[in-house]
Amino acid sequence: MRMANDENALREGVSFDLMYVNPQLADRQFAFLRKSGTDVILVVANFDEQAADVDVNIPRHAFDFLQIPERSFSAVDLLTGEKVKGSLSSDAPVRVSLPALGGAILKLKL
């Protein structure tokens, strides 16, 4: 609840479901994007009892709908404080490391 109060994208942003382009996640993980203003957040949940490294595909439609650029990013995981670097592209997935029965909430700086 505190995180939703602190993060506009979680509280009032628009959402984009990523599951239709990520069928490999359907049994144990769930992923979506949230955006408000310049804040973009990638949320990935792991419902498995095993930790997992997952590849999350982001379709071209998400970039158009959310009006975000395809480019490199730095991010902070709002759950752990860990810093992450990567690339947002409709041509290559974003790799996310997830703890067992946990998740990642990556606030992207584009």
PDB file of C-alpha atoms in Angstrom:
ATOM      1  CA  MET A   1       0.000   0.000   0.000  1.00  0.00           C
ATOM      2  CA  ARG A   2       2.841   2.377   0.826  1.00  0.00           C
ATOM      3  CA  MET A   3       4.405   1.760  -2.567  1.00  0.00           C
ATOM      4  CA  ALA A   4       1.114   2.552  -4.327  1.00  0.00           C
ATOM      5  CA  ASN A   5       0.916   5.812  -2.400  1.00  0.00           C
ATOM      6  CA  ASP A   6       4.506   6.711  -3.331  1.00  0.00           C
ATOM      7  CA  GLU A   7       4.411   5.767  -7.029  1.00  0.00           C
ATOM      8  CA  ASN A   8       2.059   7.623  -9.373  1.00  0.00           C
ATOM      9  CA  ALA A   9       2.376   4.939 -12.048  1.00  0.00           C
ATOM     10  CA  LEU A  10       1.088   2.296  -9.621  1.00  0.00           C
ATOM     11  CA  ARG A  11      -1.641   4.467  -8.154  1.00  0.00           C
ATOM     12  CA  GLU A  12      -3.084   6.233 -11.177  1.00  0.00           C
ATOM     13  CA  GLY A  13      -1.157   5.219 -14.266  1.00  0.00           C
ATOM     14  CA  VAL A  14      -2.315   3.374 -17.343  1.00  0.00           C
ATOM     15  CA  SER A  15      -1.706  -0.351 -17.490  1.00  0.00           C
ATOM     16  CA  PHE A  16      -0.564  -2.618 -20.327  1.00  0.00           C
ATOM     17  CA  ASP A  17      -0.968  -6.379 -19.938  1.00  0.00           C
ATOM     18  CA  LEU A  18       2.037  -8.302 -21.283  1.00  0.00           C
ATOM     19  CA  MET A  19       0.683 -11.836 -20.937  1.00  0.00           C
ATOM     20  CA  TYR A  20      -0.658 -12.175 -24.492  1.00  0.00           C
ATOM     21  CA  VAL A  21       2.916 -11.933 -25.850  1.00  0.00           C
ATOM     22  CA  ASN A  22       4.441 -14.005 -23.030  1.00  0.00           C
ATOM     23  CA  PRO A  23       2.702 -17.417 -23.079  1.00  0.00           C
ATOM     24  CA  GLN A  24       5.856 -18.954 -21.567  1.00  0.00           C
ATOM     25  CA  LEU A  25       4.986 -17.156 -18.300  1.00  0.00           C
ATOM     26  CA  ALA A  26       1.342 -18.215 -18.088  1.00  0.00           C
ATOM     27  CA  ASP A  27       1.770 -21.158 -15.698  1.00  0.00           C
ATOM     28  CA  ARG A  28       3.926 -19.556 -13.004  1.00  0.00           C
ATOM     29  CA  GLN A  29       4.563 -15.847 -13.685  1.00  0.00           C
ATOM     30  CA  PHE A  30       2.612 -12.703 -14.561  1.00  0.00           C
ATOM     31  CA  ALA A  31       3.838  -9.442 -16.141  1.00  0.00           C
ATOM     32  CA  PHE A  32       2.474  -5.997 -16.943  1.00  0.00           C
ATOM     33  CA  LEU A  33       3.592  -2.393 -17.441  1.00  0.00           C
ATOM     34  CA  ARG A  34       2.300   0.756 -15.725  1.00  0.00           C
ATOM     35  CA  LYS A  35       2.979   4.347 -16.811  1.00  0.00           C
ATOM     36  CA  SER A  36       2.189   7.795 -15.473  1.00  0.00           C
ATOM     37  CA  GLY A  37       3.901  10.846 -16.933  1.00  0.00           C
ATOM     38  CA  THR A  38       7.555   9.908 -17.344  1.00  0.00           C
ATOM     39  CA  ASP A  39       7.380   7.044 -14.811  1.00  0.00           C
ATOM     40  CA  VAL A  40       7.376   3.551 -16.340  1.00  0.00           C
ATOM     41  CA  ILE A  41       7.162   0.470 -14.107  1.00  0.00           C
ATOM     42  CA  LEU A  42       7.552  -3.165 -15.157  1.00  0.00           C
ATOM     43  CA  VAL A  43       5.908  -5.565 -12.699  1.00  0.00           C
ATOM     44  CA  VAL A  44       6.714  -9.277 -12.862  1.00  0.00           C
ATOM     45  CA  ALA A  45       5.359 -11.725 -10.274  1.00  0.00           C
ATOM     46  CA  ASN A  46       6.576 -15.280  -9.661  1.00  0.00           C
ATOM     47  CA  PHE A  47       4.027 -17.704  -8.224  1.00  0.00           C
ATOM     48  CA  ASP A  48       6.446 -20.635  -8.358  1.00  0.00           C
ATOM     49  CA  GLU A  49       8.252 -22.077  -5.329  1.00  0.00           C
ATOM     50  CA  GLN A  50      11.483 -21.893  -7.364  1.00  0.00           C
ATOM     51  CA  ALA A  51      13.419 -18.743  -8.247  1.00  0.00           C
ATOM     52  CA  ALA A  52      13.327 -17.967 -11.959  1.00  0.00           C
ATOM     53  CA  ASP A  53      15.079 -15.877 -14.589  1.00  0.00           C
ATOM     54  CA  VAL A  54      12.395 -14.954 -17.107  1.00  0.00           C
ATOM     55  CA  ASP A  55      12.423 -13.203 -20.458  1.00  0.00           C
ATOM     56  CA  VAL A  56       9.601 -10.689 -20.773  1.00  0.00           C
ATOM     57  CA  ASN A  57       8.609  -9.703 -24.300  1.00  0.00           C
ATOM     58  CA  ILE A  58       7.304  -6.176 -24.801  1.00  0.00           C
ATOM     59  CA  PRO A  59       5.400  -5.748 -28.070  1.00  0.00           C
ATOM     60  CA  ARG A  60       5.647  -2.764 -30.422  1.00  0.00           C
ATOM     61  CA  HIS A  61       2.036  -1.935 -29.503  1.00  0.00           C
ATOM     62  CA  ALA A  62       3.082  -1.302 -25.869  1.00  0.00           C
ATOM     63  CA  PHE A  63       5.670   1.267 -26.953  1.00  0.00           C
ATOM     64  CA  ASP A  64       3.076   3.038 -29.113  1.00  0.00           C
ATOM     65  CA  PHE A  65       0.239   2.855 -26.568  1.00  0.00           C
ATOM     66  CA  LEU A  66       2.359   4.017 -23.615  1.00  0.00           C
ATOM     67  CA  GLN A  67       4.432   6.424 -25.740  1.00  0.00           C
ATOM     68  CA  ILE A  68       7.756   5.105 -24.479  1.00  0.00           C
ATOM     69  CA  PRO A  69      10.980   4.875 -26.507  1.00  0.00           C
ATOM     70  CA  GLU A  70      12.844   1.718 -27.377  1.00  0.00           C
ATOM     71  CA  ARG A  71      16.212   2.301 -25.710  1.00  0.00           C
ATOM     72  CA  SER A  72      18.573   1.357 -22.902  1.00  0.00           C
ATOM     73  CA  PHE A  73      17.374   1.853 -19.357  1.00  0.00           C
ATOM     74  CA  SER A  74      18.556   1.862 -15.800  1.00  0.00           C
ATOM     75  CA  ALA A  75      16.054   0.804 -13.164  1.00  0.00           C
ATOM     76  CA  VAL A  76      15.637   0.254  -9.479  1.00  0.00           C
ATOM     77  CA  ASP A  77      13.682  -2.692  -8.121  1.00  0.00           C
ATOM     78  CA  LEU A  78      11.233  -1.041  -5.726  1.00  0.00           C
ATOM     79  CA  LEU A  79      11.027  -4.256  -3.675  1.00  0.00           C
ATOM     80  CA  THR A  80      14.759  -4.734  -3.078  1.00  0.00           C
ATOM     81  CA  GLY A  81      16.465  -1.458  -3.980  1.00  0.00           C
ATOM     82  CA  GLU A  82      18.690  -3.360  -6.443  1.00  0.00           C
ATOM     83  CA  LYS A  83      19.814  -1.426  -9.513  1.00  0.00           C
ATOM     84  CA  VAL A  84      19.315  -3.034 -12.922  1.00  0.00           C
ATOM     85  CA  LYS A  85      20.365  -2.074 -16.440  1.00  0.00           C
ATOM     86  CA  GLY A  86      18.888  -3.346 -19.661  1.00  0.00           C
ATOM     87  CA  SER A  87      17.316  -2.480 -22.955  1.00  0.00           C
ATOM     88  CA  LEU A  88      13.680  -1.959 -23.937  1.00  0.00           C
ATOM     89  CA  SER A  89      13.042  -3.242 -27.426  1.00  0.00           C
ATOM     90  CA  SER A  90      10.219  -4.922 -29.267  1.00  0.00           C
ATOM     91  CA  ASP A  91      12.912  -7.126 -30.865  1.00  0.00           C
ATOM     92  CA  ALA A  92      14.448  -8.553 -27.669  1.00  0.00           C
ATOM     93  CA  PRO A  93      12.982  -9.507 -24.282  1.00  0.00           C
ATOM     94  CA  VAL A  94      13.858  -7.966 -20.923  1.00  0.00           C
ATOM     95  CA  ARG A  95      15.508 -10.533 -18.629  1.00  0.00           C
ATOM     96  CA  VAL A  96      14.198 -10.365 -15.044  1.00  0.00           C
ATOM     97  CA  SER A  97      15.438 -12.396 -12.060  1.00  0.00           C
ATOM     98  CA  LEU A  98      12.661 -13.374  -9.671  1.00  0.00           C
ATOM     99  CA  PRO A  99      12.841 -14.908  -6.211  1.00  0.00           C
ATOM    100  CA  ALA A 100      10.647 -17.861  -5.338  1.00  0.00           C
ATOM    101  CA  LEU A 101       7.096 -16.736  -4.544  1.00  0.00           C
ATOM    102  CA  GLY A 102       8.182 -13.130  -5.104  1.00  0.00           C
ATOM    103  CA  GLY A 103       8.567 -10.624  -7.836  1.00  0.00           C
ATOM    104  CA  ALA A 104      10.230  -7.551  -9.227  1.00  0.00           C
ATOM    105  CA  ILE A 105       8.841  -4.042  -9.577  1.00  0.00           C
ATOM    106  CA  LEU A 106      11.280  -2.251 -11.850  1.00  0.00           C
ATOM    107  CA  LYS A 107      10.974   1.532 -12.010  1.00  0.00           C
ATOM    108  CA  LEU A 108      12.639   2.393 -15.314  1.00  0.00           C
ATOM    109  CA  LYS A 109      14.662   5.493 -16.025  1.00  0.00           C
ATOM    110  CA  LEU A 110      14.666   5.973 -19.779  1.00  0.00           C
TER     111      LEU A 110
END
